[in-house]
mmCIF file of C-alpha atoms and ligand atoms in Angstrom:
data_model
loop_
_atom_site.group_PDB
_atom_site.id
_atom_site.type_symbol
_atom_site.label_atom_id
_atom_site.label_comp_id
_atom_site.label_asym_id
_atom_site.label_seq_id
_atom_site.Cartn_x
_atom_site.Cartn_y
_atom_site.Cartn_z
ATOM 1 C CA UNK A 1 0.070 42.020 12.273
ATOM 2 C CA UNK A 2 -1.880 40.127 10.371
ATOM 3 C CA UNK A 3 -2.139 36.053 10.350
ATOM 4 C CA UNK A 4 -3.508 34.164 7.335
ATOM 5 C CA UNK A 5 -4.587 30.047 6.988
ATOM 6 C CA UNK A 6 -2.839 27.898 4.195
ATOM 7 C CA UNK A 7 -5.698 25.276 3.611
ATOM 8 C CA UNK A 8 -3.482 22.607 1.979
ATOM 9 C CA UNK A 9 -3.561 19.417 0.289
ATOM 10 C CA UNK A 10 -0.916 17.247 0.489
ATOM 11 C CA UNK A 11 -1.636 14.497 -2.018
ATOM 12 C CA UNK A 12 -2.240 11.035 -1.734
ATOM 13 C CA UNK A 13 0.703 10.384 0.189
ATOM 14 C CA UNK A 14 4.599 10.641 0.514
ATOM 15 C CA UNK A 15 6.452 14.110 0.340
ATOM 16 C CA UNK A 16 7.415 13.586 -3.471
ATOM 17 C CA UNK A 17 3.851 14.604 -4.239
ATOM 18 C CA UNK A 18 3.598 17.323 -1.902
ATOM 19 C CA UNK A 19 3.573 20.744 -4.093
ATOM 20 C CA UNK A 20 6.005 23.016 -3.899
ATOM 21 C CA UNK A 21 4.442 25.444 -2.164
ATOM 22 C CA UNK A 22 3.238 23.056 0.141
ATOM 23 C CA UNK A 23 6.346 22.440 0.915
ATOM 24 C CA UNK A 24 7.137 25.985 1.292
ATOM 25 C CA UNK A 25 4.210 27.136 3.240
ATOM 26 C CA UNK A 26 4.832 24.103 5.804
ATOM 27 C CA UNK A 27 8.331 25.192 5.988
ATOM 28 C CA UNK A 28 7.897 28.769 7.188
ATOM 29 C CA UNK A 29 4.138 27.215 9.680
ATOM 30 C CA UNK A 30 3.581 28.970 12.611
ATOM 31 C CA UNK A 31 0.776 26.205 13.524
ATOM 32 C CA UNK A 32 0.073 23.100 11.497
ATOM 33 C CA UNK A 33 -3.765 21.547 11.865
ATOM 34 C CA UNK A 34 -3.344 18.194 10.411
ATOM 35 C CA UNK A 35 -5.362 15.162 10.010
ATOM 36 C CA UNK A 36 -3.870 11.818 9.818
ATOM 37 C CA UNK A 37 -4.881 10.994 5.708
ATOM 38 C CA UNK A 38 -1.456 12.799 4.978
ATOM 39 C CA UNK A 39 0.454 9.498 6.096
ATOM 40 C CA UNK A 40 3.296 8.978 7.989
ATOM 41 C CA UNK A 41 5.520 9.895 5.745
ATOM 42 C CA UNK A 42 4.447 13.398 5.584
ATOM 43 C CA UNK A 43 3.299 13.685 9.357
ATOM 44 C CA UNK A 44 7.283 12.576 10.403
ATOM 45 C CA UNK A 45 8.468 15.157 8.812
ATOM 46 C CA UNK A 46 7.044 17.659 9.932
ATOM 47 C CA UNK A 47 8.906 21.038 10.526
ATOM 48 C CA UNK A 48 9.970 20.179 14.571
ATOM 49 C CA UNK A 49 9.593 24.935 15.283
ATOM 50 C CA UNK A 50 5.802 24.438 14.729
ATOM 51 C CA UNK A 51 2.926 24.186 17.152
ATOM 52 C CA UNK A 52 0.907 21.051 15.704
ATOM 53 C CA UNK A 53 -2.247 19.878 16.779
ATOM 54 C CA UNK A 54 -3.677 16.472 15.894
ATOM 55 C CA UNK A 55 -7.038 17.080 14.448
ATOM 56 C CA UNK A 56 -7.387 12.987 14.164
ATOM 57 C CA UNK A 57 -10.347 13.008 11.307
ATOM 58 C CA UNK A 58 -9.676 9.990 9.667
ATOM 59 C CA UNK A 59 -12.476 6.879 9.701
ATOM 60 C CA UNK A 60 -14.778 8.100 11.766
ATOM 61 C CA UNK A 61 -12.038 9.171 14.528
ATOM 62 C CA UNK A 62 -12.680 12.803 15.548
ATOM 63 C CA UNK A 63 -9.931 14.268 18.385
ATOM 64 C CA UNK A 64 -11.343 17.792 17.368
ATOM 65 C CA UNK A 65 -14.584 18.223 16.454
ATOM 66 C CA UNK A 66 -15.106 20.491 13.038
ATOM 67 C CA UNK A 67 -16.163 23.834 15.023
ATOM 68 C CA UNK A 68 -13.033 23.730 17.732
ATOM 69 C CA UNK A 69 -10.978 23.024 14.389
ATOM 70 C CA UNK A 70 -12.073 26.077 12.502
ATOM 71 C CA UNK A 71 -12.044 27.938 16.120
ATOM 72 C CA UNK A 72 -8.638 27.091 16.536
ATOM 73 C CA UNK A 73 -7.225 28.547 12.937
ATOM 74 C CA UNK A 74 -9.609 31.578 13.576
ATOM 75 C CA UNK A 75 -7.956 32.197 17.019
ATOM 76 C CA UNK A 76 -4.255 31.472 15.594
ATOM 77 C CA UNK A 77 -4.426 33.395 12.605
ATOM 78 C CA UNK A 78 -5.834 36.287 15.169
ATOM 79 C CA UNK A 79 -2.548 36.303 16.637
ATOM 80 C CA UNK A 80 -0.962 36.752 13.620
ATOM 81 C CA UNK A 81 0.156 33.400 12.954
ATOM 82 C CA UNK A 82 0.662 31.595 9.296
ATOM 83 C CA UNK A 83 -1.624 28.610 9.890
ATOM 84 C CA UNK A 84 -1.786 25.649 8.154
ATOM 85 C CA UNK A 85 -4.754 23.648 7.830
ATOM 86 C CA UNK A 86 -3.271 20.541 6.567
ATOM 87 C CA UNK A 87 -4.952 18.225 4.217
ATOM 88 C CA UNK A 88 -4.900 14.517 2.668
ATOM 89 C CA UNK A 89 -5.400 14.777 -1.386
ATOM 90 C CA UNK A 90 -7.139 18.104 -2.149
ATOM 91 C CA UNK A 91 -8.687 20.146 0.380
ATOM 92 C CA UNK A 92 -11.601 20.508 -1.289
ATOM 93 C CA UNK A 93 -12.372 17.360 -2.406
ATOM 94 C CA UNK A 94 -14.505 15.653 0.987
ATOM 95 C CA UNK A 95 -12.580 17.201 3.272
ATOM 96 C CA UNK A 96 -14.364 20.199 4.370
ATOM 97 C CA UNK A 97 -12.301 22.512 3.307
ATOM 98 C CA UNK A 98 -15.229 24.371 1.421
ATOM 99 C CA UNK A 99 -16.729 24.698 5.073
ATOM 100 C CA UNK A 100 -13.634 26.082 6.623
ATOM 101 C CA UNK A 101 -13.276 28.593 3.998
ATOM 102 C CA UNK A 102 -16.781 30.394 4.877
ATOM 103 C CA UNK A 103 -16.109 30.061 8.094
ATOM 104 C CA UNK A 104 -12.318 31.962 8.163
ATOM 105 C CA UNK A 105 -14.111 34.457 4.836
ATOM 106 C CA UNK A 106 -17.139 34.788 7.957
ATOM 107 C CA UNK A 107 -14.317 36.043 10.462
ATOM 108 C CA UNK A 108 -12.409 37.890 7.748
ATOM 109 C CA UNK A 109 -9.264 35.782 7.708
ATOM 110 C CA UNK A 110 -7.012 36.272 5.053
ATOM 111 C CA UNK A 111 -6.681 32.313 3.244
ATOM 112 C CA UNK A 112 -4.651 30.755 0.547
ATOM 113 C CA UNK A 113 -5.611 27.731 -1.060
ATOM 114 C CA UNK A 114 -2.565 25.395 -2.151
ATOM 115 C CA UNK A 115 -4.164 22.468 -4.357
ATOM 116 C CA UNK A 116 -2.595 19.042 -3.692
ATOM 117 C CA UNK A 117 -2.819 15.680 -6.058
ATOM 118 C CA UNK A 118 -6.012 14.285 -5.323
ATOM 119 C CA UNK A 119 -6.505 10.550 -4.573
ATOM 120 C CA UNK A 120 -9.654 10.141 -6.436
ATOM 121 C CA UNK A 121 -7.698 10.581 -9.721
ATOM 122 C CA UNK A 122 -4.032 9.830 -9.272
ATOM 123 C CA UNK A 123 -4.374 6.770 -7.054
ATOM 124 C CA UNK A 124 -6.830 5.062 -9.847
ATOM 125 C CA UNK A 125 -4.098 6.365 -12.423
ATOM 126 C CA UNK A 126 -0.710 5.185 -10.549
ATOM 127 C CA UNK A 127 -2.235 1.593 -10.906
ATOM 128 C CA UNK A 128 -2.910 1.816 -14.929
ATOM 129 C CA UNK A 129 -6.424 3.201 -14.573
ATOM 130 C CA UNK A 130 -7.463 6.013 -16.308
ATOM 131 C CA UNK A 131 -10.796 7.734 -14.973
ATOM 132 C CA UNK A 132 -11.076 8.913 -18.540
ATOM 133 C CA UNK A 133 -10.226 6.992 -22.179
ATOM 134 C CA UNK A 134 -11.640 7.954 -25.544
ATOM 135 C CA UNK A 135 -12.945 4.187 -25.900
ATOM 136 C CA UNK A 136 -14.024 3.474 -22.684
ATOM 137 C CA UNK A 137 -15.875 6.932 -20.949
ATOM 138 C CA UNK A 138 -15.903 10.197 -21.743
ATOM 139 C CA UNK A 139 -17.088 11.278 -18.262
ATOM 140 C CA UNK A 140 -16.269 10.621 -14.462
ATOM 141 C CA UNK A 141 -18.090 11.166 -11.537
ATOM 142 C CA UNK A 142 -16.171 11.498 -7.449
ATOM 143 C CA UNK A 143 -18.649 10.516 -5.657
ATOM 144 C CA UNK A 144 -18.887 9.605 -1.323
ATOM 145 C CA UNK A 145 -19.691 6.285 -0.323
ATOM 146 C CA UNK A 146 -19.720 7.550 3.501
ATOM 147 C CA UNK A 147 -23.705 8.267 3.297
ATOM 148 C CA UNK A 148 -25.442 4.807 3.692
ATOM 149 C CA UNK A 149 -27.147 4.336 0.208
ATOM 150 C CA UNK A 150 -29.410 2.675 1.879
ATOM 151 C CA UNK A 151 -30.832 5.817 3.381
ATOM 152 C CA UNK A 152 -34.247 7.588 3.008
ATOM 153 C CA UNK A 153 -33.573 10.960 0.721
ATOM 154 C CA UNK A 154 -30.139 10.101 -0.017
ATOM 155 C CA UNK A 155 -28.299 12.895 -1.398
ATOM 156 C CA UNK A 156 -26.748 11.164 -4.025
ATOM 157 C CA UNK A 157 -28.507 9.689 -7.215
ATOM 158 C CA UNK A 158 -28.389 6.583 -7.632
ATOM 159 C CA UNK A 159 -30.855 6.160 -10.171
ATOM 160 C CA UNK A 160 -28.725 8.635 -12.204
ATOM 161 C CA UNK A 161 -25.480 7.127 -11.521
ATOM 162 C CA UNK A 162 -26.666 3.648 -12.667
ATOM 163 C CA UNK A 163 -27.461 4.922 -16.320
ATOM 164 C CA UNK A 164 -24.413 7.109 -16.565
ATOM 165 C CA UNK A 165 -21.880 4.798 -18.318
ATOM 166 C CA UNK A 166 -18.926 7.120 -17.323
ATOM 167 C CA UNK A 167 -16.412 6.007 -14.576
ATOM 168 C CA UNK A 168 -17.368 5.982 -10.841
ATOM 169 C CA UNK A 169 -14.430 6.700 -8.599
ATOM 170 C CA UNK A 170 -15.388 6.544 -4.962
ATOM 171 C CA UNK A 171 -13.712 7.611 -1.439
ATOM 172 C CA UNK A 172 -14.781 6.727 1.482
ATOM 173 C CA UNK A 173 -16.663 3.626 0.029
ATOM 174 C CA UNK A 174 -15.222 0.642 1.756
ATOM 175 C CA UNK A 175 -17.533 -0.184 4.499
ATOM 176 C CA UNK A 176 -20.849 0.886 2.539
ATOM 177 C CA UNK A 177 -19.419 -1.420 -0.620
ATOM 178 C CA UNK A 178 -22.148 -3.911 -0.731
ATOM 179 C CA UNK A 179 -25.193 -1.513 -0.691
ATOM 180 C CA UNK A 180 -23.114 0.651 -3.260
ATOM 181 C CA UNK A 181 -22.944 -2.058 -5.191
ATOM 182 C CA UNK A 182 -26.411 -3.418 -5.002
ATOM 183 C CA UNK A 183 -28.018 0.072 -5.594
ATOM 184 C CA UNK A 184 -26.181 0.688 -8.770
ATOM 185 C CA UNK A 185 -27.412 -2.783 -9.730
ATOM 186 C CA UNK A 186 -30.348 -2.632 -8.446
ATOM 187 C CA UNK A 187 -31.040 0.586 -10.541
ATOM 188 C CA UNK A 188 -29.934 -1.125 -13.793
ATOM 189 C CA UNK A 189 -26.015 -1.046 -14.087
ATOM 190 C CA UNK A 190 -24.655 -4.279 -15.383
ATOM 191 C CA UNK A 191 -24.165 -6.431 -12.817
ATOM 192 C CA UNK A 192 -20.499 -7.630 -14.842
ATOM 193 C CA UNK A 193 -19.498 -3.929 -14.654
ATOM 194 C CA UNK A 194 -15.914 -4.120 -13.644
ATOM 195 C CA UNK A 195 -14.551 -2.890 -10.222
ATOM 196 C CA UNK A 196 -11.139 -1.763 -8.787
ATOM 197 C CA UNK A 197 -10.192 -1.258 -5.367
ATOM 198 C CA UNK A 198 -6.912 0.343 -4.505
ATOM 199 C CA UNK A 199 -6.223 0.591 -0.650
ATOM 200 C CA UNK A 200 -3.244 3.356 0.348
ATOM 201 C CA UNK A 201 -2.744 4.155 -3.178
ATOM 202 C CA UNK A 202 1.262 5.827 -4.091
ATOM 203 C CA UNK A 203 2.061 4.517 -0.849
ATOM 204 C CA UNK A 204 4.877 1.292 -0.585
ATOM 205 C CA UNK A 205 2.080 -1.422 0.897
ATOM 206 C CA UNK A 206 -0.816 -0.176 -1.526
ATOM 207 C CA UNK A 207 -2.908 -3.269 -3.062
ATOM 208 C CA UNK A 208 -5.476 -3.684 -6.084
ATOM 209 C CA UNK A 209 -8.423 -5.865 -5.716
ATOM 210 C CA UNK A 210 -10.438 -6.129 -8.692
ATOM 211 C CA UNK A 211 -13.891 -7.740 -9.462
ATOM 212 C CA UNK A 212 -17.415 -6.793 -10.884
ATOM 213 C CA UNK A 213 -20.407 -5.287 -9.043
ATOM 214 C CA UNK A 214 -21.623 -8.626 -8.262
ATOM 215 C CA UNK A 215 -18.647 -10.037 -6.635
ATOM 216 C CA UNK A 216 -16.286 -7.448 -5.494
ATOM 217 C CA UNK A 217 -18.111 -7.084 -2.127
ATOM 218 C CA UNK A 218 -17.061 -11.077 -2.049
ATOM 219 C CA UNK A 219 -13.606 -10.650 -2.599
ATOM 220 C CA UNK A 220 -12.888 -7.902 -0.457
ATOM 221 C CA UNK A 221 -14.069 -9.621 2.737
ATOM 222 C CA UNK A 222 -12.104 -12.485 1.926
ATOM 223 C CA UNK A 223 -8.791 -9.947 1.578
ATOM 224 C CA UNK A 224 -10.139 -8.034 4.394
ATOM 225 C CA UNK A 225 -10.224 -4.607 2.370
ATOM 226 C CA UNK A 226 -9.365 -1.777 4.827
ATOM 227 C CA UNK A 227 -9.830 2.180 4.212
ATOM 228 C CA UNK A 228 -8.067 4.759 2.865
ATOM 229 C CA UNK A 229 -9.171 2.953 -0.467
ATOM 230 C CA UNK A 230 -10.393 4.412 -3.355
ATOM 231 C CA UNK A 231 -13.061 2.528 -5.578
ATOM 232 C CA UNK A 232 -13.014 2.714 -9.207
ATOM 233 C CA UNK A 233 -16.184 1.196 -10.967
ATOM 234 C CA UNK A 234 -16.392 1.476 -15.026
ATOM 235 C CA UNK A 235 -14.683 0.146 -17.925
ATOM 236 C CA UNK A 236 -11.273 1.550 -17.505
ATOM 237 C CA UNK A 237 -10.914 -1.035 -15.012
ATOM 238 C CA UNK A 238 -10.534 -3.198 -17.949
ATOM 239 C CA UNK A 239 -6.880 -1.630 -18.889
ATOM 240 C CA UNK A 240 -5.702 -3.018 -15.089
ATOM 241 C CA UNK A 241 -2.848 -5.234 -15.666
ATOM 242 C CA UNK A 242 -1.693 -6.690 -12.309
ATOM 243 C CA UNK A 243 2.459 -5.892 -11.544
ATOM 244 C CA UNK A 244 2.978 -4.472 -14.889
ATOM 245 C CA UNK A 245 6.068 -2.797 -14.700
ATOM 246 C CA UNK A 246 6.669 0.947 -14.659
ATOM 247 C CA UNK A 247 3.617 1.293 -12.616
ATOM 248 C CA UNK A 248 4.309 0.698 -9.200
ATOM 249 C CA UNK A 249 4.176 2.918 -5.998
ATOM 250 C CA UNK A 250 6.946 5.975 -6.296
ATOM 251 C CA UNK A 251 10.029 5.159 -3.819
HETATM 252 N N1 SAH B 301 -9.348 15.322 -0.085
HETATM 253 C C1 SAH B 301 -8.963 13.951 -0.303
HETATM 254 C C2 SAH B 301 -10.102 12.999 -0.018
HETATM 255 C C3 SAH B 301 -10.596 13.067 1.417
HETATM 256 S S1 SAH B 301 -11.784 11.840 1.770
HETATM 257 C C4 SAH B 301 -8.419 13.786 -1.725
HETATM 258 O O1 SAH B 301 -8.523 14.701 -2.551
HETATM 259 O O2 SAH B 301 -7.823 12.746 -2.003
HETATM 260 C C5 SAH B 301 -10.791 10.520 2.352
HETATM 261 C C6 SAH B 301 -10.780 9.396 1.349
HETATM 262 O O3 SAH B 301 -9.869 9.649 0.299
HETATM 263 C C7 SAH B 301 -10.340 8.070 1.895
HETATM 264 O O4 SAH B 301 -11.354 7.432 2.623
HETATM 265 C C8 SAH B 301 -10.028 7.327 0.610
HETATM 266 O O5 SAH B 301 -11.217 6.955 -0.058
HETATM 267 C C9 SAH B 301 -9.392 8.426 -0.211
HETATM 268 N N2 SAH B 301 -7.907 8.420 -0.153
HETATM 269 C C10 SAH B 301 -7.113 9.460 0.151
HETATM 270 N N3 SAH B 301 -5.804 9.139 0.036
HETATM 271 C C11 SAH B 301 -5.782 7.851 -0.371
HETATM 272 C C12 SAH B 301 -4.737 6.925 -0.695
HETATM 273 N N4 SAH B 301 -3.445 7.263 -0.625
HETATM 274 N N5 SAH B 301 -5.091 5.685 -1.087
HETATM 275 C C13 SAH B 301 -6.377 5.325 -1.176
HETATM 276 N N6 SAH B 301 -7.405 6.139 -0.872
HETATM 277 C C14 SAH B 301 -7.116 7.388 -0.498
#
């Protein structure tokens, strides 16, 4: 018998946005690896026959650390287990999931990918934000704000990012904010560029907190801006309208 891994995505949050094979493939779990982005919602409900094991990667917070993770679904699926490597948004946007597939393809572990909704475009969207609108920029860019952009050799460019007048949508971006900001000012975007920061987007206590590149890093200390949050810098901002009905969190 033969096991296989289910690396899945589980959207930004709430079962309504889990897929429905997501759904299914959590249903019939032998083992569920899970991380906490998911969200309560989605971690209490959890199928009760299952053996799950807390992973814990979430702001810096590592129970397992990436190798004993990837042993674990290699050992599992060994025994012939369905394993599911649960993840927040899209596995394979940040969240390793391109790693985990070489190393299961490496051990020759059968794997299914299940997309999920990812944050970096449906949180921005659930608010009134397009990433993308004919008027205001024909190209978007995900990029992580978890590398200090500070850093010598950085492996993001900044330079490039600064002249690209298409939509920036961060994750992971809330404690590097000011040196984002400053860079990408620094290396010529206007400093009036408008910024939107949605913290535990789709989910009933998400909140917006807008401002430019000059003063968002202001106004987010003063609301005491917490991750998950997703960072939206560009234009589009522009069509934000605060509490405008129709767009609030799904229930
Ligand atoms: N694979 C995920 C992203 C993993 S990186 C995806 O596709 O969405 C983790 C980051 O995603 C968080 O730090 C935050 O920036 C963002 N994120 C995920 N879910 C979010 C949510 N519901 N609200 C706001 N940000 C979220």
């Amino acid at each position: 018998m033969k096991g296989k891994v289910f690396l899945v995505g589980s959207g930004p949050g709430g079962r309504s946005l889990l897929t429905l094979r997501a759904q299914q493939v959590l249903e019939e779990a032998d083992v569920i690896l899970y991380d906490q982005l998911p969200g309560e919602e989605i971690l209490a409900s959890l199928p009760e026959g299952a053996e799950k094991v807390d992973c814990g990667k979430f702001g810096g917070r590592h129970t397992l650390e990436q190798d004993e993770i990837e042993r674990l679904m290699v050992s599992r699926a060994r025994e012939g287990k369905k394993v599911v490597r649960l993840k927040g948004g899209d596995p394979f946007l940040f969240g390793r999931g391109g790693e985990e597939l070489e190393a299961l393809r490496e051990h020759g572990i059968p794997v299914e990918l299940v997309p999920g909704v990812t944050s970096a475009i449906a949180v921005p969207g659930a608010v009134g934000i397009p990433v993308t609108h004919r008027k205001y920029a024909s190209t978007v860019t995900i990029l992580t704000g978890h590398e200090d952009p500070g850093k010598e050799g950085s492996a993001i460019d900044w330079e490039n990012l600064a002249g690209n007048r298409g939509t920036l949508v961060i994750l992971m971006g809330v404690r590097n904010l000011a040196a984002i900001a400053e860079n990408l000012v620094t290396h010529g975007r206007d400093p009036g560029t408008p910024v939107a920061i949605i913290e535990r987007g789709m989910r009933p206590d998400q909140r917006v907190t807008t401002g430019t590149l000059a003063t968002i890093e202001g106004v987010a200390q003063e609301r005491r801006v917490r991750p998950p949050a997703v960072i939206v810098i560009g234009d589009v901002v522009r069509l934000y309208r605060e509490g405008e009905p129709g767009l609030v969190p799904p229930s």
